[in-house]
Short mmCIF file of C-alpha atoms in Angstrom, two decimals:
data_model
loop_
_atom_site.label_atom_id
_atom_site.label_comp_id
_atom_site.label_asym_id
_atom_site.label_seq_id
_atom_site.Cartn_x
_atom_site.Cartn_y
_atom_site.Cartn_z
CA MET K 1 -0.11 -0.09 -0.07
CA LEU K 2 2.76 2.55 0.94
CA ASP K 3 4.75 1.60 -1.73
CA PHE K 4 1.95 2.39 -4.03
CA PHE K 5 1.61 5.73 -2.47
CA ILE K 6 5.17 6.26 -2.88
CA LYS K 7 5.32 5.08 -6.48
CA ASN K 8 2.64 7.46 -7.58
CA ARG K 9 3.05 10.17 -5.51
CA GLY K 10 3.56 12.34 -8.27
CA GLN K 11 0.16 11.87 -9.50
CA ILE K 12 -1.53 11.91 -5.93
CA ALA K 13 0.12 15.09 -5.33
CA SER K 14 -1.38 17.03 -8.33
CA LEU K 15 -4.64 15.46 -7.97
CA THR K 16 -4.72 16.72 -4.37
CA LEU K 17 -3.66 19.96 -5.73
CA GLU K 18 -6.43 20.21 -8.18
CA HIS K 19 -8.93 19.10 -5.55
CA LEU K 20 -7.53 21.74 -3.20
CA TRP K 21 -8.06 24.08 -5.99
CA LEU K 22 -11.57 23.35 -6.96
CA VAL K 23 -12.72 23.62 -3.57
CA GLY K 24 -11.04 26.71 -2.73
CA ILE K 25 -12.20 28.38 -5.48
CA ALA K 26 -15.74 27.24 -4.87
CA ILE K 27 -15.68 28.37 -1.14
CA GLY K 28 -14.32 31.49 -1.96
CA ILE K 29 -16.95 32.25 -4.21
CA ALA K 30 -19.58 30.77 -1.97
CA VAL K 31 -18.42 33.19 0.93
CA LEU K 32 -18.45 36.26 -1.25
CA VAL K 33 -21.94 35.51 -2.37
CA GLY K 34 -23.35 33.46 0.88
CA VAL K 35 -22.41 36.30 3.45
CA PRO K 36 -24.13 39.26 1.75
CA LEU K 37 -26.84 37.16 1.01
CA GLY K 38 -27.30 36.32 4.66
CA ILE K 39 -27.10 39.96 6.02
CA VAL K 40 -29.64 40.82 3.27
CA VAL K 41 -31.89 37.96 4.48
CA SER K 42 -31.30 39.24 8.37
CA ARG K 43 -32.87 42.52 7.05
CA ASN K 44 -35.49 41.38 5.07
CA GLN K 45 -38.48 38.67 6.15
CA TRP K 46 -39.84 37.94 2.51
CA LEU K 47 -36.27 37.26 1.22
CA ARG K 48 -35.64 35.39 4.11
CA LYS K 49 -38.03 32.35 3.34
CA SER K 50 -37.23 32.21 -0.33
CA VAL K 51 -33.58 32.26 -0.02
CA LEU K 52 -33.03 29.92 2.94
CA GLY K 53 -35.59 27.70 1.30
CA GLY K 54 -34.03 27.75 -2.27
CA THR K 55 -30.62 26.92 -0.74
CA ASN K 56 -32.20 24.38 1.42
CA VAL K 57 -33.80 22.74 -1.71
CA LEU K 58 -30.19 22.87 -3.55
CA GLN K 59 -28.97 21.17 -0.98
CA THR K 60 -30.96 18.26 -1.20
CA ILE K 61 -30.28 17.49 -4.62
CA PRO K 62 -28.15 14.47 -4.82
CA SER K 63 -24.55 15.68 -5.94
CA LEU K 64 -24.25 13.13 -8.73
CA ALA K 65 -27.58 14.49 -9.89
CA LEU K 66 -26.88 18.03 -9.65
CA PHE K 67 -23.46 17.50 -11.97
CA GLY K 68 -25.70 15.64 -14.45
CA PHE K 69 -28.22 18.47 -14.62
CA LEU K 70 -25.64 21.29 -15.29
CA LEU K 71 -23.76 19.08 -18.02
CA PRO K 72 -25.97 20.36 -20.49
CA ALA K 73 -26.16 24.23 -19.37
CA PRO K 74 -24.81 26.31 -22.26
CA TRP K 75 -21.86 28.02 -20.70
CA LEU K 76 -21.16 25.37 -17.70
CA GLY K 77 -20.99 22.37 -19.72
CA ALA K 78 -17.86 23.80 -21.84
CA ARG K 79 -15.60 23.15 -19.32
CA ALA K 80 -15.69 20.65 -16.48
CA ASP K 81 -13.96 22.35 -13.83
CA ARG K 82 -16.01 25.46 -14.45
CA LEU K 83 -19.34 22.94 -14.06
CA ALA K 84 -17.71 21.43 -11.02
CA ILE K 85 -17.03 24.81 -9.04
CA VAL K 86 -20.39 26.08 -9.92
CA ALA K 87 -21.94 22.85 -8.48
CA LEU K 88 -19.72 23.06 -5.10
CA VAL K 89 -20.63 26.63 -4.93
CA LEU K 90 -24.09 26.07 -4.80
CA TYR K 91 -23.84 23.08 -2.18
CA ALA K 92 -21.62 25.43 -0.06
CA LEU K 93 -24.11 28.60 -0.15
CA LEU K 94 -26.89 27.05 2.41
CA PRO K 95 -24.47 26.60 5.39
CA ILE K 96 -22.94 30.20 4.84
CA VAL K 97 -25.78 32.15 4.19
CA ARG K 98 -27.78 30.16 7.32
CA ASN K 99 -24.89 30.86 9.53
CA THR K 100 -24.66 34.35 8.78
CA TYR K 101 -28.21 34.88 9.06
CA THR K 102 -28.12 32.82 12.50
CA GLY K 103 -25.37 34.41 13.72
CA ILE K 104 -26.81 38.17 13.00
CA ALA K 105 -30.55 37.14 14.44
CA ALA K 106 -28.88 35.58 17.52
CA ILE K 107 -27.47 38.84 18.73
CA ASP K 108 -29.02 40.05 21.99
CA PRO K 109 -31.76 42.40 21.02
CA ALA K 110 -30.87 44.99 23.71
CA VAL K 111 -27.13 45.35 22.26
CA LYS K 112 -28.77 45.85 18.90
CA GLU K 113 -31.17 48.46 20.46
CA ALA K 114 -28.26 50.22 22.45
CA ALA K 115 -26.55 50.63 19.23
CA ILE K 116 -29.33 52.18 17.10
CA GLY K 117 -30.38 54.15 20.42
CA MET K 118 -26.77 55.90 20.41
CA GLY K 119 -27.16 56.58 16.86
CA MET K 120 -25.32 54.07 14.80
CA THR K 121 -26.42 53.98 11.07
CA ASP K 122 -27.25 50.52 9.50
CA SER K 123 -23.75 50.07 8.08
CA GLU K 124 -22.34 51.30 11.42
CA LEU K 125 -24.56 48.72 13.21
CA LEU K 126 -23.77 45.95 10.62
CA MET K 127 -19.60 46.49 10.57
CA GLN K 128 -19.21 47.36 14.46
CA VAL K 129 -21.69 45.17 16.05
CA GLU K 130 -23.45 42.46 13.91
CA LEU K 131 -20.39 41.30 12.00
CA PRO K 132 -17.86 41.02 14.69
CA LEU K 133 -20.49 39.45 17.27
CA SER K 134 -21.46 36.75 14.34
CA ALA K 135 -18.05 36.19 12.82
CA SER K 136 -17.67 32.92 14.75
CA PHE K 137 -21.02 31.87 13.22
CA MET K 138 -20.26 32.48 9.62
CA LEU K 139 -16.85 30.75 10.07
CA ALA K 140 -18.67 27.84 11.46
CA GLY K 141 -20.66 27.75 8.34
CA VAL K 142 -17.67 28.13 6.28
CA ARG K 143 -16.14 25.32 7.90
CA ILE K 144 -18.89 22.78 7.17
CA ALA K 145 -19.40 24.00 3.79
CA THR K 146 -15.67 23.53 3.03
CA VAL K 147 -15.83 20.05 4.94
CA THR K 148 -18.88 19.03 2.82
CA ALA K 149 -17.31 20.46 -0.47
CA VAL K 150 -14.16 18.29 -0.16
CA GLY K 151 -16.25 15.32 -0.01
CA VAL K 152 -18.52 16.40 -2.83
CA ALA K 153 -15.45 17.41 -4.61
CA THR K 154 -14.65 13.89 -5.39
CA ILE K 155 -17.97 13.28 -7.42
CA ALA K 156 -16.49 16.10 -9.79
CA ALA K 157 -14.36 13.63 -11.37
CA ALA K 158 -17.75 12.14 -12.86
CA VAL K 159 -18.11 14.77 -15.38
CA GLY K 160 -14.02 14.94 -15.83
CA ALA K 161 -13.30 18.02 -13.65
CA GLY K 162 -10.51 15.87 -12.16
CA GLY K 163 -9.42 15.93 -8.38
CA LEU K 164 -9.04 12.95 -6.17
CA GLY K 165 -12.22 11.45 -7.34
CA GLU K 166 -10.37 10.51 -10.58
CA LEU K 167 -8.40 7.94 -8.53
CA ILE K 168 -11.21 6.74 -6.58
CA PHE K 169 -13.80 6.41 -9.77
CA ARG K 170 -10.77 4.56 -11.58
CA GLY K 171 -10.55 2.43 -8.73
CA VAL K 172 -14.07 1.27 -8.53
CA ALA K 173 -14.00 0.84 -12.30
CA MET K 174 -10.69 -1.25 -12.12
CA VAL K 175 -11.96 -3.08 -8.92
CA ASN K 176 -8.65 -1.69 -7.18
CA ASN K 177 -8.90 -1.11 -3.45
CA GLN K 178 -5.23 0.49 -3.59
CA LEU K 179 -6.22 3.16 -6.32
CA ILE K 180 -9.59 3.78 -4.32
CA LEU K 181 -7.81 4.60 -0.99
CA ALA K 182 -5.33 6.47 -2.99
CA GLY K 183 -7.93 8.87 -3.54
CA ALA K 184 -10.16 8.50 -0.38
CA ILE K 185 -6.94 8.90 2.08
CA PRO K 186 -5.91 11.95 0.82
CA ALA K 187 -9.56 13.31 0.38
CA ALA K 188 -10.33 12.56 4.14
CA LEU K 189 -6.88 14.17 5.53
CA LEU K 190 -7.74 17.28 3.39
CA ALA K 191 -11.05 17.45 5.12
CA ILE K 192 -9.65 16.78 8.80
CA VAL K 193 -7.19 19.53 8.13
CA ALA K 194 -9.89 22.15 6.67
CA ASP K 195 -11.79 21.54 9.67
CA VAL K 196 -8.94 21.61 12.19
CA VAL K 197 -7.63 24.88 10.70
CA LEU K 198 -11.13 26.59 10.27
CA GLY K 199 -12.22 25.22 13.76
CA ALA K 200 -8.93 27.22 15.32
CA ILE K 201 -9.87 30.50 13.50
CA GLU K 202 -13.50 30.06 14.65
CA ASN K 203 -12.28 30.07 18.21
CA ARG K 204 -10.25 32.92 17.47
CA LEU K 205 -12.96 34.86 16.17
CA ARG K 206 -15.30 33.89 19.11
CA VAL K 207 -16.22 36.82 21.30
CA PRO K 208 -18.27 36.79 24.52
CA ARG K 209 -22.15 37.69 23.15
CA LYS K 210 -23.54 38.46 26.44
CA MET M 1 -50.30 68.75 39.29
CA SER M 2 -48.13 71.58 38.14
CA ASN M 3 -44.82 72.86 36.98
CA THR M 4 -42.41 74.17 39.59
CA ASP M 5 -42.15 78.01 38.93
CA GLU M 6 -38.73 77.77 38.23
CA SER M 7 -39.21 75.49 35.50
CA SER M 8 -41.98 77.00 33.92
CA LYS M 9 -40.02 80.17 33.18
CA SER M 10 -37.73 78.13 30.82
CA SER M 11 -38.95 76.55 27.53
CA PRO M 12 -39.20 72.53 27.79
CA VAL M 13 -36.45 70.71 26.41
CA ILE M 14 -38.65 67.97 25.80
CA GLU M 15 -42.38 68.27 24.93
CA PHE M 16 -44.57 65.69 24.57
CA ARG M 17 -47.98 67.33 22.83
CA GLU M 18 -51.13 64.92 23.02
CA VAL M 19 -48.74 61.97 21.68
CA GLY M 20 -50.45 58.44 20.97
CA TYR M 21 -48.97 55.52 20.00
CA ARG M 22 -50.29 52.20 18.34
CA ILE M 23 -49.53 49.28 16.93
CA ALA M 24 -52.11 47.27 14.79
CA ASN M 25 -55.31 47.82 16.72
CA GLN M 26 -53.37 48.17 20.20
CA ILE M 27 -53.09 51.33 22.00
CA LEU M 28 -50.14 51.68 23.98
CA LEU M 29 -50.27 55.38 24.87
CA LYS M 30 -53.23 57.75 24.60
CA ASP M 31 -53.30 61.48 24.85
CA ILE M 32 -49.94 62.29 26.59
CA SER M 33 -49.06 65.48 27.03
CA PHE M 34 -46.08 66.54 29.45
CA SER M 35 -42.59 68.47 29.30
CA ALA M 36 -39.28 67.95 30.91
CA PHE M 37 -37.43 71.21 31.49
CA ALA M 38 -33.30 71.71 31.34
CA GLY M 39 -31.85 70.14 34.26
CA GLU M 40 -34.32 68.39 35.86
CA THR M 41 -34.80 64.92 36.51
CA LEU M 42 -38.50 63.59 35.45
CA VAL M 43 -39.43 60.32 36.31
CA LEU M 44 -41.96 58.09 34.21
CA LEU M 45 -43.47 55.75 36.96
CA GLY M 46 -45.71 53.00 36.51
CA ARG M 47 -46.36 49.32 36.16
CA SER M 48 -45.22 46.75 33.55
CA GLY M 49 -47.17 47.69 30.34
CA ALA M 50 -48.42 51.04 31.43
CA GLY M 51 -46.50 52.49 28.36
CA LYS M 52 -43.46 54.28 30.18
CA THR M 53 -40.70 52.65 27.89
CA THR M 54 -42.69 53.42 24.85
CA ALA M 55 -42.78 56.85 25.94
CA LEU M 56 -39.31 56.95 26.45
CA LYS M 57 -38.54 55.31 23.01
CA LEU M 58 -40.43 58.17 21.47
CA ILE M 59 -37.86 61.10 22.76
CA ASN M 60 -34.87 59.42 20.85
CA ARG M 61 -37.25 58.07 17.78
CA LEU M 62 -36.74 54.62 18.29
CA LEU M 63 -40.65 54.91 17.93
CA THR M 64 -42.53 57.67 16.13
CA PRO M 65 -45.76 58.64 17.49
CA THR M 66 -48.81 57.57 15.50
CA HIS M 67 -50.66 60.34 16.83
CA GLY M 68 -49.66 64.02 18.12
CA GLU M 69 -46.03 65.65 18.61
CA VAL M 70 -42.48 64.95 20.51
CA ASP M 71 -40.54 68.05 20.51
CA VAL M 72 -36.92 67.81 21.28
CA ASN M 73 -35.57 71.09 21.52
CA GLY M 74 -38.21 72.65 20.26
CA ARG M 75 -38.33 70.43 17.02
CA SER M 76 -40.41 67.63 16.24
CA THR M 77 -38.41 64.20 16.14
CA THR M 78 -39.77 63.37 13.13
CA SER M 79 -38.02 66.82 11.59
CA TRP M 80 -34.80 65.48 12.89
CA ASN M 81 -32.34 63.32 11.41
CA PRO M 82 -32.58 60.49 13.51
CA ILE M 83 -29.04 59.35 13.65
CA LEU M 84 -28.05 63.20 14.87
CA LEU M 85 -31.02 63.53 17.28
CA ARG M 86 -29.69 59.93 18.92
CA ARG M 87 -26.11 61.08 19.13
CA SER M 88 -27.18 64.11 20.98
CA ILE M 89 -29.29 62.21 23.50
CA GLY M 90 -27.43 59.66 25.99
CA TRP M 91 -29.39 56.45 26.48
CA VAL M 92 -29.01 53.82 29.25
CA ILE M 93 -30.80 50.59 29.38
CA GLN M 94 -31.53 48.10 31.95
CA GLU M 95 -28.74 45.61 31.98
CA SER M 96 -26.91 48.04 30.08
CA GLY M 97 -26.69 46.72 26.44
CA LEU M 98 -22.80 47.00 26.52
CA PHE M 99 -21.17 45.88 23.53
CA PRO M 100 -20.15 42.38 24.77
CA HIS M 101 -17.22 42.52 22.21
CA TYR M 102 -15.62 45.86 23.09
CA SER M 103 -13.71 46.40 26.52
CA VAL M 104 -14.65 49.18 28.78
CA GLU M 105 -12.82 51.64 27.10
CA GLY M 106 -14.62 50.57 23.64
CA ASN M 107 -17.79 50.77 24.93
CA ILE M 108 -17.27 54.36 26.56
CA ALA M 109 -15.69 55.45 23.23
CA VAL M 110 -18.51 54.46 20.76
CA VAL M 111 -20.36 57.65 20.34
CA PRO M 112 -17.15 59.77 20.34
CA LYS M 113 -15.64 57.25 17.49
CA LEU M 114 -18.96 57.65 15.55
CA GLU M 115 -18.39 61.18 15.89
CA ARG M 116 -14.61 60.88 14.47
CA TRP M 117 -13.31 62.62 17.50
CA PRO M 118 -9.40 62.56 17.44
CA GLN M 119 -7.87 59.72 19.16
CA ASP M 120 -6.41 61.49 22.21
CA ARG M 121 -9.62 63.65 22.72
CA VAL M 122 -11.30 60.21 22.90
CA ASN M 123 -8.89 58.76 25.38
CA ALA M 124 -8.68 61.88 27.84
CA ARG M 125 -12.51 61.53 27.67
CA ILE M 126 -12.51 57.95 28.65
CA SER M 127 -10.30 58.61 31.81
CA GLU M 128 -12.41 61.70 32.53
CA LEU M 129 -15.79 59.59 32.49
CA MET M 130 -14.37 56.64 34.28
CA HIS M 131 -13.43 59.03 37.28
CA ILE M 132 -16.62 60.56 36.86
CA VAL M 133 -18.78 57.49 37.35
CA GLY M 134 -16.18 55.98 39.83
CA LEU M 135 -14.67 53.07 37.74
CA GLU M 136 -11.26 52.24 38.77
CA SER M 137 -8.81 52.91 35.70
CA ASN M 138 -7.31 49.41 35.93
CA LEU M 139 -10.92 48.28 34.32
CA ARG M 140 -10.18 50.06 31.03
CA GLY M 141 -9.33 47.16 29.33
CA ARG M 142 -11.72 44.67 30.80
CA TYR M 143 -14.72 43.18 28.77
CA PRO M 144 -18.13 43.53 30.32
CA HIS M 145 -18.64 39.54 30.99
CA GLN M 146 -15.67 40.44 33.56
CA LEU M 147 -17.26 43.27 35.34
CA SER M 148 -20.17 42.78 38.25
CA GLY M 149 -23.36 44.21 37.70
CA GLY M 150 -22.74 47.71 39.29
CA GLN M 151 -19.77 48.19 37.39
CA ARG M 152 -21.73 47.25 34.02
CA GLN M 153 -24.15 50.00 34.90
CA ARG M 154 -21.26 52.47 35.52
CA VAL M 155 -19.93 51.90 32.13
CA GLY M 156 -23.38 52.18 30.48
CA VAL M 157 -23.76 55.63 32.24
CA ALA M 158 -20.33 56.76 31.22
CA ARG M 159 -20.98 55.47 27.61
CA ALA M 160 -24.31 57.48 27.76
CA LEU M 161 -22.69 60.89 29.00
CA ALA M 162 -19.34 60.32 26.60
CA ALA M 163 -20.31 63.12 23.67
CA ASP M 164 -21.84 65.23 26.68
CA PRO M 165 -25.48 65.13 25.75
CA VAL M 166 -28.07 67.49 26.71
CA ILE M 167 -30.42 64.88 27.50
CA LEU M 168 -30.08 61.59 29.41
CA LEU M 169 -32.56 58.67 28.72
CA MET M 170 -32.62 55.84 31.35
CA ASP M 171 -34.46 52.87 31.14
CA GLU M 172 -34.90 51.04 34.44
CA PRO M 173 -31.07 51.84 34.60
CA PHE M 174 -30.68 50.30 38.33
CA GLY M 175 -33.46 47.67 37.79
CA ALA M 176 -31.31 44.44 37.60
CA LEU M 177 -28.75 45.53 40.65
CA ASP M 178 -28.73 44.08 44.34
CA PRO M 179 -30.34 46.77 46.72
CA ILE M 180 -27.05 47.50 48.20
CA THR M 181 -25.34 48.62 44.81
CA ARG M 182 -28.71 49.78 43.58
CA ALA M 183 -28.57 52.45 46.52
CA ASP M 184 -25.00 53.20 45.80
CA LEU M 185 -25.49 53.97 42.30
CA GLN M 186 -28.75 55.77 42.98
CA ARG M 187 -26.72 58.02 45.60
CA GLU M 188 -24.03 58.66 42.73
CA PHE M 189 -26.53 59.32 40.31
CA LEU M 190 -27.99 62.02 42.35
CA ALA M 191 -24.54 63.78 43.21
CA LEU M 192 -23.65 63.54 39.41
CA GLN M 193 -26.61 65.25 38.30
CA ARG M 194 -26.28 67.96 40.62
CA ARG M 195 -22.84 68.57 38.94
CA LEU M 196 -24.07 67.97 35.21
CA ARG M 197 -27.58 69.53 35.19
CA LYS M 198 -28.35 67.40 32.32
CA THR M 199 -32.16 66.91 31.21
CA VAL M 200 -32.72 63.66 32.25
CA VAL M 201 -35.73 61.07 31.88
CA ILE M 202 -35.76 58.15 34.12
CA VAL M 203 -38.35 54.98 33.67
CA THR M 204 -39.16 53.12 36.56
CA HIS M 205 -41.55 51.08 38.40
CA ASP M 206 -39.94 51.59 41.81
CA LEU M 207 -41.89 54.40 43.84
CA ARG M 208 -38.86 54.94 46.24
CA GLU M 209 -36.57 55.32 43.38
CA ALA M 210 -38.88 57.84 41.65
CA LEU M 211 -39.09 60.14 44.97
CA LEU M 212 -35.62 59.53 45.80
CA LEU M 213 -34.52 60.84 42.37
CA GLY M 214 -36.85 62.62 40.49
CA THR M 215 -37.69 66.47 40.21
CA ARG M 216 -40.76 65.30 39.19
CA ILE M 217 -42.77 62.27 38.80
CA ALA M 218 -45.03 61.36 35.98
CA LEU M 219 -47.57 58.68 36.72
CA PHE M 220 -48.33 56.35 33.77
CA ASP M 221 -51.57 54.24 34.17
CA SER M 222 -52.43 51.97 31.19
CA GLY M 223 -51.25 53.92 28.53
CA LYS M 224 -52.25 57.26 30.01
CA LEU M 225 -50.71 60.01 31.88
CA ALA M 226 -52.60 60.09 35.27
CA GLY M 227 -50.59 63.33 35.95
CA VAL M 228 -47.26 64.82 36.70
CA PHE M 229 -46.44 65.67 40.44
CA THR M 230 -43.52 66.61 42.55
CA ALA M 231 -42.76 64.30 45.35
CA GLN M 232 -44.53 66.20 47.83
CA GLU M 233 -47.68 66.24 45.58
CA PHE M 234 -47.32 62.82 45.07
CA ALA M 235 -47.38 62.01 48.52
CA ASN M 236 -50.38 64.06 49.38
CA SER M 237 -52.48 63.35 46.36
CA GLN M 238 -56.00 61.82 46.83
CA ASP M 239 -56.16 60.69 43.05
CA ALA M 240 -56.67 56.80 43.26
CA ARG M 241 -54.23 56.05 40.73
CA VAL M 242 -51.48 57.65 43.22
CA ARG M 243 -53.04 56.33 46.49
CA GLU M 244 -52.38 52.74 44.74
CA TYR M 245 -48.89 53.45 44.95
CA VAL M 246 -48.64 55.32 48.11
CA THR M 247 -50.80 53.15 50.36
CA PRO M 248 -48.78 49.97 50.18
CA PHE M 249 -45.71 51.97 51.04
CA ARG M 250 -47.53 53.46 54.18
CA GLU M 251 -48.74 50.11 55.18
CA ALA M 252 -45.23 48.61 55.03
CA ALA M 253 -44.32 51.37 57.41
CA LEU M 254 -42.00 52.69 54.94
CA PRO M 255 -41.06 56.15 55.25
CA ILE M 256 -41.41 57.97 52.18
#
């Protein structure tokens, strides 16, 4: 087993990097879209229902099916990595939007009222009170999204987007356990490392909320 | 039910004119008219749900009246820019509502920083205020959860006074404190108010506190104003709604 890893370390390393790249880009986009969406949703009850409902539905689509659905889409289907990233973004949105919203909604109303009563504008309230107090919640969302994305990204190989899933699919097709493990073990390690690192940042951002 | 001669000479800092406030079909305040004059401490007294906190929030436009007008410095709150209005009014609430992620100095500095004071002026002001409200300077870097209830409330008062507002609104400021700390803070508040002469409006349901702190007492009763009294007038009033407050104290043989 170890021999196999050492012999194929070049390929395993490059697929791991590819995997990391897919996940990294997808989570980056999901944060850029999801956090503002979570903020908007915390201020608009009508949008809250549709946005949280919508992202919830996305989450329930099986990943293989989602990749399949997106395949015939005009601009997306043209490049596999593009398609994979969009699918991963769609999966990552729910935990990020929901945690951003929950973090803001869970702030002690007395603290918010004090801020408004002292004359903070809406953006001052957001930047000085709501975001700092909900930062650890947001990061918890990013963490869940990242760990999930590392797993889902292995499926991306099914549409030819590369990543560690390639080894797994090849291993399944050839009934070769070593090959499957060569994809699965680095993927699992990636997920654990992401979990630990993001968890540490989350703890640093945590502030007393009372 | 009268203004003192002294206060009726000056124009009111805060004036309620036939103010009503309702949400949906529920009337929270009805036909409220009273004034608060420069340098006085006006207490809004009443039971829970009598409308006193609602009245307080109408002053800094956390709420706007659905009927009538609330004037602050001669201008209706609706014609003020709400942000400017609120920054010119100190606001102290029960359990202080301190920002949990800011240290003591961070909390006190909030409004000066919103007003973009230079840093050295902010620092000097923090030291000055901590001294005024009786906070040891070594507490500067502490966070609210590391403070006692009394200390938190002092920070709350210092924060409200930071930009030297003319008006101070206090919503049950000493309500969550133990009796001894409360008595300390009430005493200090009186001393402070003698020096600073702010126009203060305090909400409380505690008659003792009202008589101790108030220049005058506005009694709220299920959304209506039962009257505005001096302590003496309040103790001697024959109004049934006032007797309701005074009698239990007399029966308990508490000196008021």
